[in-house]
Structures are given as C-alpha cells and as structure tokens.
Tab-separated table of C-alpha atoms and ligand atoms in Angstrom:
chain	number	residue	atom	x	y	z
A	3	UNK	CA	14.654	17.632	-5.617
A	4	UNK	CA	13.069	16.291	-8.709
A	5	UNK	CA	14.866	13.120	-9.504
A	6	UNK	CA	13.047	10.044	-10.388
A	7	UNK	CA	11.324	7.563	-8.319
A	8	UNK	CA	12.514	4.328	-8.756
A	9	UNK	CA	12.742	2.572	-5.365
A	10	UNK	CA	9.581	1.685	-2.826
A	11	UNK	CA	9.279	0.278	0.183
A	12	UNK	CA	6.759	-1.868	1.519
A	13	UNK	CA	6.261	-2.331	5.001
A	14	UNK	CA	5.358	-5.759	5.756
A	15	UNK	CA	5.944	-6.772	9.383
A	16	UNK	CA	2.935	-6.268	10.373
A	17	UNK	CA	1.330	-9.435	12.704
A	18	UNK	CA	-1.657	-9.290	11.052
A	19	UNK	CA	-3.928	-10.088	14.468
A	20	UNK	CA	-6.977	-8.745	12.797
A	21	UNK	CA	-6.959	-12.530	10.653
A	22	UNK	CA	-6.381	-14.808	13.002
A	23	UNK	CA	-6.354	-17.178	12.217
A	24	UNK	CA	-5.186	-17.392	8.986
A	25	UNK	CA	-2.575	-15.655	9.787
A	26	UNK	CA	-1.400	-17.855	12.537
A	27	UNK	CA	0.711	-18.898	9.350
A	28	UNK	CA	0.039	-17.331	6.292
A	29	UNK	CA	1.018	-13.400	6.292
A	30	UNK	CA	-1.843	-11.467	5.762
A	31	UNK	CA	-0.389	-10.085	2.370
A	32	UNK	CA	-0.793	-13.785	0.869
A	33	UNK	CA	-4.219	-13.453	1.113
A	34	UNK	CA	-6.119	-12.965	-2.116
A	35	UNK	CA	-8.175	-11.235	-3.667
A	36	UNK	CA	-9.704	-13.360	-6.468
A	37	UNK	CA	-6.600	-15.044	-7.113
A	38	UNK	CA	-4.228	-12.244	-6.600
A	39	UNK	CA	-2.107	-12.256	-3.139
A	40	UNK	CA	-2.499	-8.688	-1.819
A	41	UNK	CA	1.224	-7.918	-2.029
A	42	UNK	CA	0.768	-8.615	-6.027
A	43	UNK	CA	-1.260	-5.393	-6.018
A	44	UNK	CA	0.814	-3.314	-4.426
A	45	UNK	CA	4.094	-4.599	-6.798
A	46	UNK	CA	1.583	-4.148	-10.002
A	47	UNK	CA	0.920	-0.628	-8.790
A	48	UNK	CA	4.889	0.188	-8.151
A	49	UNK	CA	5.905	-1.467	-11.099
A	50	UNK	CA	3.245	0.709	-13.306
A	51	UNK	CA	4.710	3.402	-11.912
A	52	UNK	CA	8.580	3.107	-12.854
A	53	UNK	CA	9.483	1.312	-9.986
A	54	UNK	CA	12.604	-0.949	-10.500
A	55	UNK	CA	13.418	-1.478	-6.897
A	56	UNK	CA	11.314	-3.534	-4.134
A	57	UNK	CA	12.229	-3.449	-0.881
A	58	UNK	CA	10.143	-5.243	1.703
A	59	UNK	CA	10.279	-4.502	5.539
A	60	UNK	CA	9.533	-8.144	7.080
A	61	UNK	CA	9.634	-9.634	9.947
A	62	UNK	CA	9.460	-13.130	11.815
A	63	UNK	CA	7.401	-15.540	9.762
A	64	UNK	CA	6.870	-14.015	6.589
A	65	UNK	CA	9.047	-16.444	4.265
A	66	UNK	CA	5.991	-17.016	2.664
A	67	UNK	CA	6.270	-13.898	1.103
A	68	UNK	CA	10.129	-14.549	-0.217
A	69	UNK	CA	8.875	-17.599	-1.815
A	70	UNK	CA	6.293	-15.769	-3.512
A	71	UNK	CA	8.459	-13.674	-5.381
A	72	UNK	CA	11.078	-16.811	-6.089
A	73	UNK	CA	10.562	-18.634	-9.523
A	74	UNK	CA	8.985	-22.096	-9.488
A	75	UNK	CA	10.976	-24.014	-12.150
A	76	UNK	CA	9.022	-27.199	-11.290
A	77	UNK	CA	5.986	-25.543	-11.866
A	78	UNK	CA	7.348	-23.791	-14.677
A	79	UNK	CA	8.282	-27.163	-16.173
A	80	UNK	CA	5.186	-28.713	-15.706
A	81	UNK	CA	2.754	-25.930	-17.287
A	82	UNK	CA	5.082	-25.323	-20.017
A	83	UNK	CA	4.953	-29.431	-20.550
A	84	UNK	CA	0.633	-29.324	-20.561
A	85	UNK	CA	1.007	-26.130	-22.828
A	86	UNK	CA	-0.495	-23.921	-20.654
A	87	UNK	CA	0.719	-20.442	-21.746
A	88	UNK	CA	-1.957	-18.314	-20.149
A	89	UNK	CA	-0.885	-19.855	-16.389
A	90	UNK	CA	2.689	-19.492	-17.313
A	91	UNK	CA	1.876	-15.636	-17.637
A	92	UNK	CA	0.455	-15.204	-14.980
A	93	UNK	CA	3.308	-17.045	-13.049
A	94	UNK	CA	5.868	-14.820	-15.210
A	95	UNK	CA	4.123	-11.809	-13.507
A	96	UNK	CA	5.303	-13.254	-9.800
A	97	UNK	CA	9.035	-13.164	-10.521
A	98	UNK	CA	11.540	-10.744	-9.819
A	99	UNK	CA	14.765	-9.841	-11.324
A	100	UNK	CA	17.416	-10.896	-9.204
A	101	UNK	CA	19.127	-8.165	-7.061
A	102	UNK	CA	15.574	-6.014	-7.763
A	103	UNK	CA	14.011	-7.391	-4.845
A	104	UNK	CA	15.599	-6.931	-1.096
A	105	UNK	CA	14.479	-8.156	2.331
A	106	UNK	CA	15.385	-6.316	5.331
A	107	UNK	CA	14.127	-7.488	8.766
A	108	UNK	CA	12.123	-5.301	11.593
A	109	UNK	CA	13.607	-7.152	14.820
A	110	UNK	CA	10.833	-5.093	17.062
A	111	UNK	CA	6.920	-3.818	16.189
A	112	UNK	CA	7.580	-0.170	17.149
A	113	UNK	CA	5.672	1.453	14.071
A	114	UNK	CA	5.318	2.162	10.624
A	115	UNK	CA	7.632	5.017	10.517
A	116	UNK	CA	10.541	2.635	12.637
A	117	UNK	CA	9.867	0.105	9.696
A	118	UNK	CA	10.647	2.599	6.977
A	119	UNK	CA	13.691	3.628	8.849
A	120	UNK	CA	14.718	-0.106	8.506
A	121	UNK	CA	15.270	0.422	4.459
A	122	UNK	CA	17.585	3.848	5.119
A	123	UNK	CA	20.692	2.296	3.956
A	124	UNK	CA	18.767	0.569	1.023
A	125	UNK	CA	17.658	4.241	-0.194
A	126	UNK	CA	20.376	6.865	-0.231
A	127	UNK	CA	19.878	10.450	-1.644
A	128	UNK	CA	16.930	9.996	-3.973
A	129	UNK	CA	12.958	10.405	-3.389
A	130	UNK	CA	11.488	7.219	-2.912
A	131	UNK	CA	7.801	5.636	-2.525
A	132	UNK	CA	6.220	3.701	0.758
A	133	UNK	CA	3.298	1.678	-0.223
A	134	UNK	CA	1.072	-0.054	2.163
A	135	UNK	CA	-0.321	-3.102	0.918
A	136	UNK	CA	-3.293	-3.146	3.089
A	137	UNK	CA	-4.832	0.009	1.698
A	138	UNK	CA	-6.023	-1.054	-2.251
A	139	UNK	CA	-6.524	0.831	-4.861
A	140	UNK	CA	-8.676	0.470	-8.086
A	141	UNK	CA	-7.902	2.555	-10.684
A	142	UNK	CA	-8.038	3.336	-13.965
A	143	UNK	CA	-4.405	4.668	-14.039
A	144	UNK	CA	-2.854	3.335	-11.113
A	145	UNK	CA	-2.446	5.449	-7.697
A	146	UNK	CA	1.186	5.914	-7.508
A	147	UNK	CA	1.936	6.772	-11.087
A	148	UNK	CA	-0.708	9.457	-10.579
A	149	UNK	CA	1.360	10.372	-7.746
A	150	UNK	CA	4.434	9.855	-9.886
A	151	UNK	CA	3.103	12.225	-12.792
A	152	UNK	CA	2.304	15.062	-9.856
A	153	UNK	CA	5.142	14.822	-7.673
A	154	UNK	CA	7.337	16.256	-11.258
A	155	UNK	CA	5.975	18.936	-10.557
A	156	UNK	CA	5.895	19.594	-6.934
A	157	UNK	CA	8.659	17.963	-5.729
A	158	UNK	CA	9.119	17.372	-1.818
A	159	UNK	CA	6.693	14.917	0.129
A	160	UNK	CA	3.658	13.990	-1.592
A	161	UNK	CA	0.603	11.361	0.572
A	162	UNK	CA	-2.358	10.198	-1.356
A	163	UNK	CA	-5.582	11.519	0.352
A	164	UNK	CA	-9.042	10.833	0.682
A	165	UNK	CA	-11.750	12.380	2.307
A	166	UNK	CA	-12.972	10.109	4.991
A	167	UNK	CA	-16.321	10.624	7.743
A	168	UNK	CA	-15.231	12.682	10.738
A	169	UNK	CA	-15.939	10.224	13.256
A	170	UNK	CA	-12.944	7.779	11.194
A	171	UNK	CA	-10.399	10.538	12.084
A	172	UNK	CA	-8.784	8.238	14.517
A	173	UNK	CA	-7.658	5.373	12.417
A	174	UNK	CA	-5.883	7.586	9.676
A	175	UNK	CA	-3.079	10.565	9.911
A	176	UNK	CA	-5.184	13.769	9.367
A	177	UNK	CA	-3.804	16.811	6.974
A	178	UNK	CA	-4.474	20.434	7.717
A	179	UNK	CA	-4.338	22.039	4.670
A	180	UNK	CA	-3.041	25.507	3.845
A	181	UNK	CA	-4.270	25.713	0.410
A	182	UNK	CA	-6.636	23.618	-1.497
A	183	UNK	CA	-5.723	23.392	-5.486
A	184	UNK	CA	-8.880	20.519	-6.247
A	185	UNK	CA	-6.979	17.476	-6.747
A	186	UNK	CA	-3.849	18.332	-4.775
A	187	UNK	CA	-3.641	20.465	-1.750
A	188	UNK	CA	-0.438	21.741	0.347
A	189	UNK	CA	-0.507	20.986	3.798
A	190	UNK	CA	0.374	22.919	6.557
A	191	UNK	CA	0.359	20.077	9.528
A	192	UNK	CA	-0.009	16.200	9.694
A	193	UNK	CA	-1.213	14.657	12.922
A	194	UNK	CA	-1.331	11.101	13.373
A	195	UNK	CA	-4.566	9.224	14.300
A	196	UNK	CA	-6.135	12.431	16.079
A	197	UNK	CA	-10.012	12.502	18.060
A	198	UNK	CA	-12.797	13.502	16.156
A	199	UNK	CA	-12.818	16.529	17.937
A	200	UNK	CA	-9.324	17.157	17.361
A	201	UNK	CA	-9.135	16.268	13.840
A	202	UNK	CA	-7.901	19.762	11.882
A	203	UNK	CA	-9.903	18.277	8.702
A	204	UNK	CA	-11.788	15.071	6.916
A	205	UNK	CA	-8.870	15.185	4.767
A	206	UNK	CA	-7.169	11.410	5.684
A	207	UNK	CA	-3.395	9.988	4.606
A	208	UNK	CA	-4.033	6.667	2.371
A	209	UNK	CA	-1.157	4.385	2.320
A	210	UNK	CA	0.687	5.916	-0.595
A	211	UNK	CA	4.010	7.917	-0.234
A	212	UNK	CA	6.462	9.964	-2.163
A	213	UNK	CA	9.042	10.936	0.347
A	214	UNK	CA	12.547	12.693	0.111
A	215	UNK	CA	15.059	10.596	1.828
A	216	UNK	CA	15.371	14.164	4.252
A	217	UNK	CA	12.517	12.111	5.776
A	218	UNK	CA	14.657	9.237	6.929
A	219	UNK	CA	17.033	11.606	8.458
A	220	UNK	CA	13.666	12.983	10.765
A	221	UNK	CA	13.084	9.458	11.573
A	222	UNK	CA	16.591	8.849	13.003
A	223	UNK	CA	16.080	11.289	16.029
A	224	UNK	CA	11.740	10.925	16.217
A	225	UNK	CA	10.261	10.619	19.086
A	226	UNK	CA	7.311	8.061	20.148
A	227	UNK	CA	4.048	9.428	18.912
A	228	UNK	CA	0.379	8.024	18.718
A	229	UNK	CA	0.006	4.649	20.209
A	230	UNK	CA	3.550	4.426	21.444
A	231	UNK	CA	5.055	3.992	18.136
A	232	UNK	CA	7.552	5.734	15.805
A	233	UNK	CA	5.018	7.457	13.390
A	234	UNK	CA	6.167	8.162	9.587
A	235	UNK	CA	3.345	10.875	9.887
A	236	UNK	CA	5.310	13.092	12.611
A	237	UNK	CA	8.699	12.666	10.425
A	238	UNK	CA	6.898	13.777	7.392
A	239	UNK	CA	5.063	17.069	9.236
A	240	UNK	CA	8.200	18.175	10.775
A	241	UNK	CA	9.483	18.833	6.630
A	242	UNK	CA	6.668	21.075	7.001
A	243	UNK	CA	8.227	22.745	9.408
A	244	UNK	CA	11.275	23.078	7.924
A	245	UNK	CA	9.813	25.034	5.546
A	246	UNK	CA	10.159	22.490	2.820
A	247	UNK	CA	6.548	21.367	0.563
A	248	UNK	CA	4.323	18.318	1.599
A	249	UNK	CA	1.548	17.809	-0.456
A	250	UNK	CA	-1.918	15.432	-0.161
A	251	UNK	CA	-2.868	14.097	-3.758
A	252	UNK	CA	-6.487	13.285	-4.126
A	253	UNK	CA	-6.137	10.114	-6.164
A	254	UNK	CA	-8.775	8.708	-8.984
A	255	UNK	CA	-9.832	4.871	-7.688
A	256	UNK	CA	-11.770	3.483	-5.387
A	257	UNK	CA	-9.494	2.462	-1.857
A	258	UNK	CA	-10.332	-0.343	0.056
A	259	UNK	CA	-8.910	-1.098	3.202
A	260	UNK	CA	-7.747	-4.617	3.257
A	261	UNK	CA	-6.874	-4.288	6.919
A	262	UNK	CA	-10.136	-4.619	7.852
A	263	UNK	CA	-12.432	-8.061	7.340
A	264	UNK	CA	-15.221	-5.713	6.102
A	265	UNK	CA	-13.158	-3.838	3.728
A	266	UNK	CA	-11.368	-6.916	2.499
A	267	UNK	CA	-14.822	-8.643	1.540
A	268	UNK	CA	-16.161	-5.471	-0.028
A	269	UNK	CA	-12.466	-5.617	-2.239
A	270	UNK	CA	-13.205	-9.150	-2.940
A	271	UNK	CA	-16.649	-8.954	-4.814
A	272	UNK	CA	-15.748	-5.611	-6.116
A	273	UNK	CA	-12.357	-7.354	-7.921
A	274	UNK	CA	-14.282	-10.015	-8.918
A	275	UNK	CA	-17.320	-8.035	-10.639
A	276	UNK	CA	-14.127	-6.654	-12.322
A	277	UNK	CA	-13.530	-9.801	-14.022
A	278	UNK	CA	-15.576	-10.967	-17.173
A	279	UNK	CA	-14.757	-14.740	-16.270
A	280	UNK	CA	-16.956	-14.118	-12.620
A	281	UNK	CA	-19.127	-11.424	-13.486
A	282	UNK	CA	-22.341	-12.587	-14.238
A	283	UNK	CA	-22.511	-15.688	-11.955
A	284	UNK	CA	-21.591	-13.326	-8.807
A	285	UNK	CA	-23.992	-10.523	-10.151
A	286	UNK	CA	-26.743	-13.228	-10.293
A	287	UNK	CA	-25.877	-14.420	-6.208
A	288	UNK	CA	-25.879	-10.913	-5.290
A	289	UNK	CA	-29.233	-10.116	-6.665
A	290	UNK	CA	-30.213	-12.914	-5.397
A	291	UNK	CA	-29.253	-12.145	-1.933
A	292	UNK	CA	-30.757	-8.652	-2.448
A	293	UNK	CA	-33.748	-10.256	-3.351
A	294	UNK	CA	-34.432	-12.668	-0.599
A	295	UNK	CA	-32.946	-10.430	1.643
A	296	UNK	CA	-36.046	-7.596	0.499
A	297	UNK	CA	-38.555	-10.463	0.856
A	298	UNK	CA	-37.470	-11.150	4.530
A	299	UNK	CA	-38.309	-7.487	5.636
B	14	G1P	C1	-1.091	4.049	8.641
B	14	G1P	C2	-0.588	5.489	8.844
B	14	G1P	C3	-1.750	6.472	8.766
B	14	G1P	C4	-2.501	6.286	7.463
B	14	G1P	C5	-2.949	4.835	7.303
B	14	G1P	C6	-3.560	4.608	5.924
B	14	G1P	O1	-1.876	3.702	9.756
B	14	G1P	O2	0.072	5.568	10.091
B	14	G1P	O3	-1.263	7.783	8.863
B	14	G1P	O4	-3.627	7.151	7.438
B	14	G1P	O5	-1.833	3.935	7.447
B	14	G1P	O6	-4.059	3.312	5.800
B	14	G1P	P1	-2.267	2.167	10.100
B	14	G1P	O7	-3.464	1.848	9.260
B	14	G1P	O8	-1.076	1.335	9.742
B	14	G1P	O9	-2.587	2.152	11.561
C-alpha cells in the first residue's frame, strides 16, 4: 500500500511525572521551548509533511492542550487593534481548521501502543503517522517528510532510527536489522526496551511512525509486553512476521529527548542559539560559564 499519508496521531496521555511539578497542572507538551509549546513542534513537523489530520490521544487534565489549538478572538482583537502583525502570525500558526483536529480520550495508562489503538476508528484503511512529541527533532527538512519522501517508495511500516550507546538499549525499542541500505535499513525483529546484553543492535526506534492501519488490527488482539503495557513495538514486529516490510529510516536532525529534564535543557539552548533575536546574548552567558567554569578547575 502506497497511498498518501495524511492523518497522525499523537499520543498525549502521558502523566508527565518526570516534571512535577509543573505538571501538577500544565501537560508537559505546554511546555516550551523558547516560546514554542512542545506539541507546536510536533504539529509544524506533521503539517510540513502533508498532514491534514491531527488526532490527539489525551487523557484526564489535558484541556490545556484543546485550548491551545482553539482561536483567541479576544486576543486576536486586541493585537490586530495595537497593529501587531508579526504576533498575530504567530498566533495564526496555533489554529486549526475546524473538523481537522480530533480528541479522543485514553480512560486507562496501559501503553503507547493501547493509546494508538484509541484513534482506530479515527483512521480506517490508509497508512498513517504516530508522532511523539517528547522526542524533537531539528532539521533542515523536517523528520517525517523525510520519512514521507521514503516511505513512496517502500511502502509498509517505516520508524525513524538513531544509533544510540549500548548501555541506553533499555529506554528505546531496539531493531535487528536484516539488511543495511545506509540511510534506511529493513528490519528483521523489533524488541521493546531490551538489556544491554540482550539488545540485537545500537540501532534505537525514535518517536516517528509510518504505519499501515494492518498495525491497528495487531494491536486489537496484543498481548502485555515490556513494563506491563500494550507496546506499539510488538504490533509493529509481528508485520515482520507476516512477511510484510518494516523499515528503520536514519533521519537528518539532531533528536532531543524532551522527556528527560537533561534533554529538554540541552533542546532549550540549542533552539534558542537557533534564533538570531537570542543568539549572541546566550552565546556570550555560555562562554561565560565555560570560562569561569575553566578558571574554577
Ligand atoms: C517509546 C517507544 C520506544 C521508542 C521511544 C522513542 O518509548 O515505546 O520503542 O524507542 O518511545 O522515544 P517511551 O519513551 O514512551 O518509553
């Protein structure tokens, strides 16, 4: 099946216990980077790549995120009255069509491949992207239209993939790769968060998706997998099985891995070197530091 992608989803359910407390009430996709809520991102990367369907797996106290995406005719009103046309861009940015956006609830935490089976009846016979907003990605052309671009050709399952230190093998979903073509490879078995010992390669699942809806057949009969949960990895491998192709893409960009406080803070100064406006008075703190920090050993 080659048909165009046009739908993602976007699993946001997730507690978010790793930033308490902020997000006792904020969800952790709010946060920013810069200025940018995580979750803006992830909808800038989807809509780059021909996305014209959002559909977000939520659960208890994320309205935060529905308002996000609502227009603000007050605040509309207002800029439009002070003339400011560069902040009514970037507010134009926020707003969905209506009917392009659609919310459906996770009642229970049992894992990222249960939250993707959530969307089923949102997706019907087409291929369709997951993104997951945590995992970031700077690029020159953005992740998932690179995936977009690759999958016409290939077809079947395709996960962006990175190569990652052995001894990190137990946070991601491992490949085992059958045949390596440089910046794609075909896999030949998925396991989900395996021991360093047990890892069948360095070759790690980043939280980009092209999946045939065949998937969210798997997931209706899947058993629990690592930690307990319903794992989208295991639906995906057993396609392998099946005989049909899953691919890793080795994407251009630099990920970051917002999940994490370290890996959001290295996202934050790296998206704000990015920016002309912050450049040179956060490249003048960080030498800074550097410096001071050199005189101290
Ligand atoms: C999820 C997936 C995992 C993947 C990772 C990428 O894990 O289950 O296969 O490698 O995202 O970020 P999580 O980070 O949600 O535990």
């Amino acid at each position: 099946m080659k048909n165009k992608v046009t739908k993602a989803i976007f699993p946001v359910a997730g507690l978010g216990t790793r930033f308490l407390p902020a997000t006792k009430s904020i969800p952790k996709e709010i946060m920013t980077l810069v200025d940018r809520p995580l979750i803006q991102y992830a909808i800038d990367e989807a809509r780059a790549a021909g996305i014209k369907e959002f559909i977000f797996v939520t659960s208890r106290g994320k309205g935060a995120l529905e308002d996000y995406f609502d227009h603000a005719p007050e605040l509309e009103s207002s800029l439009r009255k002070k003339k400011k046309k560069a902040l009514l861009n970037v507010l134009k940015n926020t707003n969905m069509d209506s009917g392009a956006i659609a919310y459906i609830r996770q009642h229970k935490p049992l894992g990222l491949g249960h939250a993707v089976w959530c969307a089923r009846r949102l997706i019907a016979n087409e291929p369709f992207a997951v993104i997951l907003p945590d995992d970031v990605i700077a690029a020159e052309k953005p992740c998932l239209q690179q995936m977009v671009e690759a999958h016409a050709e290939t077809g079947g399952c395709m996960v962006a993939a990175m190569e990652v230190p052995p001894v990190k093998s137990s946070a991601y979903g491992i490949l085992d790769v059958r045949e390596d073509m440089g910046s794609m490879v075909s896999v030949k078995g998925m396991v989900e968060k395996p021991e360093p010992g047990e890892a069948p390669s360095n070759l790690a699942v980043i939280g980009r998706y092209i999946l045939t809806p065949q998937v969210l057949t798997n997931l209706t009969q899947i058993k629990q997998g690592a930690g307990g949960e319903i794992q989208l990895t295991d639906a995906i491998a057993q396609e392998i099985e099946a005989d049909r192709g899953v691919y890793g893409y080795r994407f251009r960009g630099q990920r970051f891995d917002c999940g994490s406080k370290a890996g959001y803070l290295q996202a934050t100064v790296s998206f704000g070197l990015a920016r002309d406006e912050l450049k040179g008075e956060l490249m003048d703190y960080l030498d800074e530091l550097a410096t001071t920090r050199r005189a101290a050993q």
